[in-house]
PDB file of C-alpha atoms in Angstrom:
ATOM      1  CA  MET A   1       5.637  20.837 -16.251  1.00 90.00           C
ATOM      2  CA  ILE A   2       4.070  17.387 -16.538  1.00 95.00           C
ATOM      3  CA  ARG A   3       0.275  17.310 -16.912  1.00 96.00           C
ATOM      4  CA  VAL A   4      -1.293  14.536 -14.852  1.00 97.00           C
ATOM      5  CA  SER A   5      -4.829  13.161 -14.782  1.00 96.00           C
ATOM      6  CA  ILE A   6      -6.041  10.902 -11.965  1.00 96.00           C
ATOM      7  CA  ILE A   7      -8.804   8.389 -12.536  1.00 95.00           C
ATOM      8  CA  GLY A   8     -10.385   7.292  -9.262  1.00 93.00           C
ATOM      9  CA  SER A   9     -11.527   8.716  -5.937  1.00 90.00           C
ATOM     10  CA  GLY A  10     -10.439   6.137  -3.339  1.00 89.00           C
ATOM     11  CA  ASN A  11      -7.674   6.177  -0.741  1.00 90.00           C
ATOM     12  CA  VAL A  12      -4.736   6.226  -3.161  1.00 92.00           C
ATOM     13  CA  ALA A  13      -6.339   8.764  -5.487  1.00 92.00           C
ATOM     14  CA  GLN A  14      -7.105  11.170  -2.656  1.00 92.00           C
ATOM     15  CA  HIS A  15      -3.600  11.021  -1.212  1.00 92.00           C
ATOM     16  CA  LEU A  16      -2.107  11.555  -4.685  1.00 95.00           C
ATOM     17  CA  ILE A  17      -4.306  14.610  -5.199  1.00 93.00           C
ATOM     18  CA  VAL A  18      -2.951  16.085  -1.972  1.00 93.00           C
ATOM     19  CA  ALA A  19       0.657  15.182  -2.824  1.00 94.00           C
ATOM     20  CA  PHE A  20       0.519  16.686  -6.319  1.00 94.00           C
ATOM     21  CA  SER A  21      -1.060  19.855  -4.957  1.00 90.00           C
ATOM     22  CA  LYS A  22       2.127  20.447  -2.959  1.00 92.00           C
ATOM     23  CA  THR A  23       4.582  20.326  -5.892  1.00 91.00           C
ATOM     24  CA  THR A  24       5.195  22.895  -8.628  1.00 91.00           C
ATOM     25  CA  ASP A  25       6.599  20.271 -11.011  1.00 91.00           C
ATOM     26  CA  ILE A  26       3.217  18.663 -11.706  1.00 94.00           C
ATOM     27  CA  GLU A  27      -0.015  20.149 -13.000  1.00 95.00           C
ATOM     28  CA  LEU A  28      -2.990  18.087 -11.911  1.00 95.00           C
ATOM     29  CA  VAL A  29      -5.293  18.897 -14.805  1.00 95.00           C
ATOM     30  CA  GLN A  30      -8.195  16.603 -13.990  1.00 94.00           C
ATOM     31  CA  VAL A  31      -9.677  14.033 -11.651  1.00 94.00           C
ATOM     32  CA  PHE A  32     -12.190  11.523 -12.981  1.00 92.00           C
ATOM     33  CA  ALA A  33     -14.495  10.227 -10.259  1.00 87.00           C
ATOM     34  CA  ARG A  34     -17.906   8.614 -10.531  1.00 81.00           C
ATOM     35  CA  ASN A  35     -18.539  10.102  -7.105  1.00 77.00           C
ATOM     36  CA  GLY A  36     -17.265  13.624  -7.636  1.00 75.00           C
ATOM     37  CA  ALA A  37     -18.384  14.738  -4.185  1.00 76.00           C
ATOM     38  CA  GLY A  38     -15.814  12.388  -2.666  1.00 79.00           C
ATOM     39  CA  VAL A  39     -12.892  14.512  -3.896  1.00 87.00           C
ATOM     40  CA  ALA A  40     -14.542  17.959  -4.100  1.00 86.00           C
ATOM     41  CA  HIS A  41     -12.844  19.021  -0.861  1.00 88.00           C
ATOM     42  CA  LEU A  42      -9.395  18.344  -2.340  1.00 89.00           C
ATOM     43  CA  ILE A  43      -9.458  19.968  -5.770  1.00 89.00           C
ATOM     44  CA  ASN A  44     -11.259  22.696  -7.698  1.00 88.00           C
ATOM     45  CA  PRO A  45     -14.662  21.192  -8.634  1.00 88.00           C
ATOM     46  CA  ASP A  46     -14.146  22.482 -12.186  1.00 88.00           C
ATOM     47  CA  LYS A  47     -11.403  19.864 -12.575  1.00 90.00           C
ATOM     48  CA  ILE A  48     -13.634  16.961 -11.525  1.00 91.00           C
ATOM     49  CA  TYR A  49     -15.315  14.920 -14.255  1.00 91.00           C
ATOM     50  CA  THR A  50     -17.737  12.011 -14.029  1.00 88.00           C
ATOM     51  CA  ASN A  51     -17.971  11.024 -17.704  1.00 88.00           C
ATOM     52  CA  PHE A  52     -15.176   9.323 -19.644  1.00 88.00           C
ATOM     53  CA  ASN A  53     -16.069  11.346 -22.728  1.00 87.00           C
ATOM     54  CA  ASP A  54     -15.065  14.500 -20.849  1.00 88.00           C
ATOM     55  CA  ILE A  55     -11.530  13.343 -20.059  1.00 90.00           C
ATOM     56  CA  ILE A  56      -8.981  15.769 -21.494  1.00 91.00           C
ATOM     57  CA  ALA A  57      -5.449  15.176 -22.791  1.00 91.00           C
ATOM     58  CA  ALA A  58      -2.580  14.775 -20.318  1.00 94.00           C
ATOM     59  CA  ASP A  59       1.027  13.565 -20.253  1.00 96.00           C
ATOM     60  CA  LEU A  60       0.183  10.876 -17.710  1.00 97.00           C
ATOM     61  CA  PHE A  61      -3.032   9.117 -16.695  1.00 97.00           C
ATOM     62  CA  ILE A  62      -2.936   7.481 -13.259  1.00 98.00           C
ATOM     63  CA  VAL A  63      -5.601   4.793 -12.846  1.00 97.00           C
ATOM     64  CA  ALA A  64      -6.147   4.560  -9.073  1.00 95.00           C
ATOM     65  CA  VAL A  65      -9.034   2.085  -8.879  1.00 94.00           C
ATOM     66  CA  THR A  66      -9.611  -1.419  -7.497  1.00 93.00           C
ATOM     67  CA  ASP A  67      -7.454  -4.161  -9.001  1.00 95.00           C
ATOM     68  CA  ASP A  68     -10.334  -5.870 -10.800  1.00 95.00           C
ATOM     69  CA  ALA A  69     -11.427  -2.617 -12.449  1.00 95.00           C
ATOM     70  CA  ILE A  70      -8.036  -1.713 -13.968  1.00 97.00           C
ATOM     71  CA  PRO A  71      -8.513  -3.415 -17.375  1.00 97.00           C
ATOM     72  CA  GLU A  72     -12.021  -2.000 -17.914  1.00 96.00           C
ATOM     73  CA  VAL A  73     -11.182   1.512 -16.727  1.00 95.00           C
ATOM     74  CA  SER A  74      -7.943   1.757 -18.700  1.00 96.00           C
ATOM     75  CA  ALA A  75      -9.762   0.562 -21.827  1.00 96.00           C
ATOM     76  CA  ALA A  76     -12.366   3.311 -21.370  1.00 94.00           C
ATOM     77  CA  ILE A  77      -9.818   6.133 -21.589  1.00 94.00           C
ATOM     78  CA  PRO A  78     -10.686   7.862 -24.898  1.00 92.00           C
ATOM     79  CA  PHE A  79      -7.081   8.219 -26.113  1.00 93.00           C
ATOM     80  CA  SER A  80      -4.404   6.007 -27.616  1.00 94.00           C
ATOM     81  CA  ASN A  81      -0.606   5.959 -27.386  1.00 96.00           C
ATOM     82  CA  GLU A  82      -0.697   7.905 -24.095  1.00 96.00           C
ATOM     83  CA  LEU A  83       1.137   6.911 -20.905  1.00 98.00           C
ATOM     84  CA  VAL A  84      -1.353   5.156 -18.611  1.00 98.00           C
ATOM     85  CA  VAL A  85      -0.317   3.610 -15.292  1.00 98.00           C
ATOM     86  CA  HIS A  86      -2.044   1.830 -12.430  1.00 97.00           C
ATOM     87  CA  THR A  87      -1.234   2.022  -8.715  1.00 96.00           C
ATOM     88  CA  SER A  88      -1.666  -1.624  -7.712  1.00 94.00           C
ATOM     89  CA  GLY A  89       0.930  -3.678  -5.888  1.00 93.00           C
ATOM     90  CA  SER A  90      -0.269  -7.065  -7.128  1.00 92.00           C
ATOM     91  CA  VAL A  91      -1.451  -6.494 -10.721  1.00 94.00           C
ATOM     92  CA  SER A  92       0.805  -6.891 -13.769  1.00 95.00           C
ATOM     93  CA  ILE A  93       1.697  -3.947 -15.979  1.00 96.00           C
ATOM     94  CA  SER A  94      -0.116  -5.784 -18.781  1.00 96.00           C
ATOM     95  CA  ALA A  95      -3.487  -5.115 -17.098  1.00 96.00           C
ATOM     96  CA  ILE A  96      -3.389  -1.646 -18.663  1.00 97.00           C
ATOM     97  CA  ASP A  97      -5.151  -1.752 -22.044  1.00 96.00           C
ATOM     98  CA  ASN A  98      -2.431  -1.949 -24.695  1.00 96.00           C
ATOM     99  CA  LYS A  99      -3.915   0.773 -26.893  1.00 97.00           C
ATOM    100  CA  ASN A 100      -1.883   3.052 -24.610  1.00 97.00           C
ATOM    101  CA  ARG A 101       1.688   2.950 -23.253  1.00 97.00           C
ATOM    102  CA  GLN A 102       1.647   0.872 -20.084  1.00 98.00           C
ATOM    103  CA  GLY A 103       3.170   1.578 -16.694  1.00 97.00           C
ATOM    104  CA  VAL A 104       2.909   1.150 -12.933  1.00 97.00           C
ATOM    105  CA  PHE A 105       3.093   3.831 -10.210  1.00 97.00           C
ATOM    106  CA  TYR A 106       2.841   1.963  -6.884  1.00 96.00           C
ATOM    107  CA  PRO A 107       3.119   3.869  -3.584  1.00 95.00           C
ATOM    108  CA  LEU A 108       4.188   1.312  -0.963  1.00 94.00           C
ATOM    109  CA  GLN A 109       2.210   2.454   2.065  1.00 93.00           C
ATOM    110  CA  THR A 110      -1.021   1.746   3.910  1.00 89.00           C
ATOM    111  CA  LEU A 111      -3.318   4.645   3.056  1.00 87.00           C
ATOM    112  CA  SER A 112      -6.591   5.671   4.685  1.00 85.00           C
ATOM    113  CA  LYS A 113      -8.617   8.730   3.708  1.00 80.00           C
ATOM    114  CA  SER A 114      -8.889   9.870   7.314  1.00 81.00           C
ATOM    115  CA  LYS A 115      -5.142   9.671   8.066  1.00 87.00           C
ATOM    116  CA  GLU A 116      -2.692  12.214   6.653  1.00 87.00           C
ATOM    117  CA  VAL A 117       0.708  10.985   5.458  1.00 88.00           C
ATOM    118  CA  ASP A 118       3.958  12.616   4.450  1.00 91.00           C
ATOM    119  CA  PHE A 119       4.235  11.407   0.857  1.00 91.00           C
ATOM    120  CA  LYS A 120       7.924  12.358   0.789  1.00 94.00           C
ATOM    121  CA  THR A 121       8.616   9.353   3.042  1.00 94.00           C
ATOM    122  CA  ILE A 122       6.657   6.853   0.920  1.00 95.00           C
ATOM    123  CA  PRO A 123       8.642   4.599  -1.458  1.00 96.00           C
ATOM    124  CA  ILE A 124       7.205   4.661  -4.972  1.00 97.00           C
ATOM    125  CA  CYS A 125       7.800   1.639  -7.208  1.00 97.00           C
ATOM    126  CA  ILE A 126       7.665   2.360 -10.930  1.00 97.00           C
ATOM    127  CA  GLU A 127       7.686   0.245 -14.078  1.00 97.00           C
ATOM    128  CA  THR A 128       7.355   1.051 -17.767  1.00 97.00           C
ATOM    129  CA  ILE A 129       7.849  -0.691 -21.094  1.00 95.00           C
ATOM    130  CA  ASN A 130      10.300   1.850 -22.555  1.00 94.00           C
ATOM    131  CA  GLU A 131      12.996   4.148 -21.187  1.00 95.00           C
ATOM    132  CA  LYS A 132      11.390   7.411 -22.276  1.00 95.00           C
ATOM    133  CA  ASP A 133       8.247   6.621 -20.301  1.00 97.00           C
ATOM    134  CA  PHE A 134      10.383   5.579 -17.332  1.00 97.00           C
ATOM    135  CA  GLN A 135      12.028   8.999 -17.288  1.00 96.00           C
ATOM    136  CA  ILE A 136       8.603  10.687 -17.214  1.00 96.00           C
ATOM    137  CA  LEU A 137       7.337   8.440 -14.432  1.00 97.00           C
ATOM    138  CA  GLU A 138      10.560   8.842 -12.448  1.00 97.00           C
ATOM    139  CA  LYS A 139      10.258  12.638 -12.621  1.00 97.00           C
ATOM    140  CA  VAL A 140       6.656  12.486 -11.428  1.00 97.00           C
ATOM    141  CA  ALA A 141       7.556  10.113  -8.593  1.00 97.00           C
ATOM    142  CA  LYS A 142      10.515  12.191  -7.447  1.00 97.00           C
ATOM    143  CA  SER A 143       8.346  15.314  -7.362  1.00 96.00           C
ATOM    144  CA  ILE A 144       6.370  13.853  -4.439  1.00 96.00           C
ATOM    145  CA  SER A 145       8.680  11.227  -2.878  1.00 96.00           C
ATOM    146  CA  ASN A 146      12.304  11.024  -1.764  1.00 96.00           C
ATOM    147  CA  THR A 147      12.496   7.284  -2.513  1.00 96.00           C
ATOM    148  CA  VAL A 148      11.832   5.817  -5.965  1.00 97.00           C
ATOM    149  CA  TYR A 149      12.518   2.220  -7.044  1.00 97.00           C
ATOM    150  CA  LYS A 150      12.559   0.606 -10.466  1.00 96.00           C
ATOM    151  CA  ILE A 151      10.746  -2.689  -9.860  1.00 95.00           C
ATOM    152  CA  ASN A 152       9.251  -5.110 -12.384  1.00 94.00           C
ATOM    153  CA  SER A 153       5.859  -6.802 -12.098  1.00 92.00           C
ATOM    154  CA  GLU A 154       7.177 -10.065 -10.640  1.00 93.00           C
ATOM    155  CA  GLN A 155       9.252  -8.250  -8.016  1.00 95.00           C
ATOM    156  CA  ARG A 156       6.288  -6.026  -7.186  1.00 94.00           C
ATOM    157  CA  LYS A 157       4.086  -9.084  -6.645  1.00 93.00           C
ATOM    158  CA  ALA A 158       6.643 -10.435  -4.150  1.00 95.00           C
ATOM    159  CA  LEU A 159       6.881  -7.018  -2.495  1.00 95.00           C
ATOM    160  CA  HIS A 160       3.106  -6.796  -2.171  1.00 93.00           C
ATOM    161  CA  ILE A 161       2.940 -10.218  -0.514  1.00 95.00           C
ATOM    162  CA  ALA A 162       5.709  -9.161   1.892  1.00 96.00           C
ATOM    163  CA  ALA A 163       3.754  -5.977   2.608  1.00 94.00           C
ATOM    164  CA  VAL A 164       0.620  -7.999   3.424  1.00 95.00           C
ATOM    165  CA  PHE A 165       2.620  -9.929   6.034  1.00 96.00           C
ATOM    166  CA  VAL A 166       4.252  -6.891   7.676  1.00 95.00           C
ATOM    167  CA  CYS A 167       1.236  -4.576   7.476  1.00 95.00           C
ATOM    168  CA  ASN A 168      -2.186  -6.168   6.956  1.00 95.00           C
ATOM    169  CA  PHE A 169      -1.541  -9.341   8.958  1.00 97.00           C
ATOM    170  CA  VAL A 170       0.224  -7.414  11.726  1.00 97.00           C
ATOM    171  CA  ASN A 171      -2.698  -4.985  11.968  1.00 96.00           C
ATOM    172  CA  HIS A 172      -5.075  -7.935  12.276  1.00 97.00           C
ATOM    173  CA  LEU A 173      -2.958  -9.170  15.189  1.00 98.00           C
ATOM    174  CA  TYR A 174      -3.374  -5.703  16.740  1.00 98.00           C
ATOM    175  CA  GLN A 175      -7.130  -6.254  16.432  1.00 98.00           C
ATOM    176  CA  ILE A 176      -6.862  -9.615  18.210  1.00 98.00           C
ATOM    177  CA  GLY A 177      -4.768  -8.019  20.953  1.00 98.00           C
ATOM    178  CA  ASN A 178      -7.361  -5.265  21.272  1.00 98.00           C
ATOM    179  CA  ASP A 179     -10.163  -7.833  21.551  1.00 98.00           C
ATOM    180  CA  ILE A 180      -8.313  -9.707  24.303  1.00 97.00           C
ATOM    181  CA  CYS A 181      -7.784  -6.448  26.190  1.00 97.00           C
ATOM    182  CA  ILE A 182     -11.460  -5.498  25.939  1.00 97.00           C
ATOM    183  CA  GLU A 183     -12.583  -8.954  27.090  1.00 97.00           C
ATOM    184  CA  ASN A 184     -10.385  -8.654  30.172  1.00 97.00           C
ATOM    185  CA  ASP A 185     -11.132  -5.021  31.040  1.00 97.00           C
ATOM    186  CA  LEU A 186      -7.713  -3.739  29.970  1.00 97.00           C
ATOM    187  CA  PRO A 187      -6.876  -0.584  27.964  1.00 97.00           C
ATOM    188  CA  PHE A 188      -5.326  -1.275  24.553  1.00 98.00           C
ATOM    189  CA  ASP A 189      -3.204   1.859  25.101  1.00 98.00           C
ATOM    190  CA  ILE A 190      -1.061  -0.107  27.540  1.00 97.00           C
ATOM    191  CA  LEU A 191       0.303  -2.100  24.584  1.00 98.00           C
ATOM    192  CA  LYS A 192       1.168   0.895  22.389  1.00 97.00           C
ATOM    193  CA  PRO A 193       4.698   1.507  23.775  1.00 97.00           C
ATOM    194  CA  LEU A 194       5.436  -2.178  23.104  1.00 97.00           C
ATOM    195  CA  ILE A 195       4.069  -1.889  19.563  1.00 96.00           C
ATOM    196  CA  LEU A 196       6.186   1.201  18.861  1.00 96.00           C
ATOM    197  CA  GLU A 197       9.369  -0.326  20.296  1.00 96.00           C
ATOM    198  CA  THR A 198       8.841  -3.507  18.264  1.00 95.00           C
ATOM    199  CA  ALA A 199       8.500  -1.460  15.075  1.00 94.00           C
ATOM    200  CA  ASN A 200      11.453   0.796  15.928  1.00 95.00           C
ATOM    201  CA  LYS A 201      13.795  -2.114  16.644  1.00 95.00           C
ATOM    202  CA  ILE A 202      13.841  -3.256  13.029  1.00 92.00           C
ATOM    203  CA  LEU A 203      15.252   0.135  12.026  1.00 93.00           C
ATOM    204  CA  THR A 204      18.563  -1.049  13.500  1.00 95.00           C
ATOM    205  CA  LEU A 205      18.170  -4.835  13.793  1.00 95.00           C
ATOM    206  CA  GLN A 206      17.286  -7.602  11.369  1.00 94.00           C
ATOM    207  CA  PRO A 207      13.872  -9.137  12.203  1.00 93.00           C
ATOM    208  CA  ASN A 208      15.451 -12.423  13.307  1.00 92.00           C
ATOM    209  CA  GLN A 209      17.673 -10.466  15.741  1.00 93.00           C
ATOM    210  CA  ALA A 210      14.706  -8.531  17.129  1.00 94.00           C
ATOM    211  CA  GLN A 211      12.541 -11.592  17.818  1.00 94.00           C
ATOM    212  CA  THR A 212      11.731 -12.235  21.487  1.00 95.00           C
ATOM    213  CA  GLY A 213       9.005 -14.047  23.412  1.00 95.00           C
ATOM    214  CA  PRO A 214       8.104 -17.561  24.590  1.00 95.00           C
ATOM    215  CA  ALA A 215       8.279 -19.163  21.131  1.00 95.00           C
ATOM    216  CA  LYS A 216      11.786 -17.747  20.555  1.00 93.00           C
ATOM    217  CA  ARG A 217      12.835 -19.095  23.982  1.00 93.00           C
ATOM    218  CA  LYS A 218      10.969 -22.364  23.346  1.00 93.00           C
ATOM    219  CA  ASP A 219       9.223 -21.816  26.686  1.00 96.00           C
ATOM    220  CA  ILE A 220       6.702 -24.647  26.354  1.00 96.00           C
ATOM    221  CA  GLN A 221       5.171 -24.135  29.815  1.00 97.00           C
ATOM    222  CA  THR A 222       4.241 -20.509  29.019  1.00 96.00           C
ATOM    223  CA  ILE A 223       3.014 -21.422  25.536  1.00 96.00           C
ATOM    224  CA  ASN A 224       0.696 -24.103  26.961  1.00 96.00           C
ATOM    225  CA  ALA A 225      -0.562 -21.685  29.613  1.00 96.00           C
ATOM    226  CA  HIS A 226      -1.427 -19.134  26.904  1.00 97.00           C
ATOM    227  CA  LEU A 227      -3.250 -21.765  24.867  1.00 97.00           C
ATOM    228  CA  SER A 228      -5.229 -22.839  27.920  1.00 97.00           C
ATOM    229  CA  PHE A 229      -6.208 -19.232  28.582  1.00 97.00           C
ATOM    230  CA  LEU A 230      -7.514 -18.572  25.077  1.00 97.00           C
ATOM    231  CA  SER A 231     -11.140 -19.582  24.593  1.00 95.00           C
ATOM    232  CA  ASP A 232     -11.548 -18.289  21.030  1.00 96.00           C
ATOM    233  CA  GLU A 233     -10.620 -21.157  18.697  1.00 97.00           C
ATOM    234  CA  ASN A 234      -9.567 -18.829  15.887  1.00 97.00           C
ATOM    235  CA  GLN A 235      -7.185 -16.972  18.190  1.00 97.00           C
ATOM    236  CA  LYS A 236      -5.864 -20.282  19.485  1.00 97.00           C
ATOM    237  CA  GLU A 237      -5.124 -21.591  15.971  1.00 97.00           C
ATOM    238  CA  ILE A 238      -3.346 -18.371  14.997  1.00 97.00           C
ATOM    239  CA  TYR A 239      -1.282 -18.551  18.200  1.00 97.00           C
ATOM    240  CA  LYS A 240      -0.308 -22.172  17.458  1.00 97.00           C
ATOM    241  CA  MET A 241       0.584 -21.452  13.824  1.00 96.00           C
ATOM    242  CA  LEU A 242       2.732 -18.412  14.587  1.00 97.00           C
ATOM    243  CA  THR A 243       4.404 -20.128  17.527  1.00 96.00           C
ATOM    244  CA  LYS A 244       5.357 -23.088  15.335  1.00 96.00           C
ATOM    245  CA  SER A 245       6.650 -20.767  12.623  1.00 95.00           C
ATOM    246  CA  ILE A 246       8.881 -18.913  15.111  1.00 95.00           C
ATOM    247  CA  ILE A 247      10.192 -22.155  16.654  1.00 94.00           C
ATOM    248  CA  ASP A 248      10.853 -23.665  13.204  1.00 93.00           C
ATOM    249  CA  ASN A 249      12.504 -20.506  11.826  1.00 87.00           C
ATOM    250  CA  GLY A 250      16.061 -21.239  10.751  1.00 58.00           C
ATOM    251  CA  LYS A 251      15.719 -25.009  11.052  1.00 65.00           C
ATOM    252  CA  LYS A 252      17.249 -26.984   8.200  1.00 52.00           C
ATOM    253  CA  LEU A 253      14.770 -29.112   6.281  1.00 48.00           C
TER     254      LEU A 253
END
């Protein structure tokens, strides 16, 4: 059994605590959290520590903190030559303090504390410096997920940018759609079947095959009518930019 320690109490840390609690292959020996109350509902309070000096030995330390804090937090771990990984999609493996063996354990999913997820469906991207550490990290990943990828730091950076486009930016567009509905006394629920069908289509079609709408058809009259309707300048600029991108998609430079 692999002994794992989690450092952090945010979204990723909390979902990992839940995932590890469901497998018999991993022993979650400790959670370090400055705000211990934030994870007390997920793990025995006796396993929660708030002082770095109280961190105990483990086979794997998972640093699940904000990107900027990774170097400082990993340097504060009071051990050397142990396997320490972070969970960031955009930070290099080298951000882990090199007094320990460096790695990355990146779950590719949008995670919120208030929303349960099935971790078995979440792809986990892993990276290590040496093969022995990779085998440990792969075993840990496969204990909670059905999909594990070996991805280096440069690939992970590209993947994270792609994820921002398909998740964070798309969700912001949901927010704009919601605002437009509210302003015009419409229920946002009316759009949810369309949202679900759009997402489901790319399970069987390439995104370029699934694209529809006035920009795809180059329906200039409808596009101009939409722009005339929009009074919010920010919404109007986003509409123009995305419309141009769709129209220009596939054009040879």
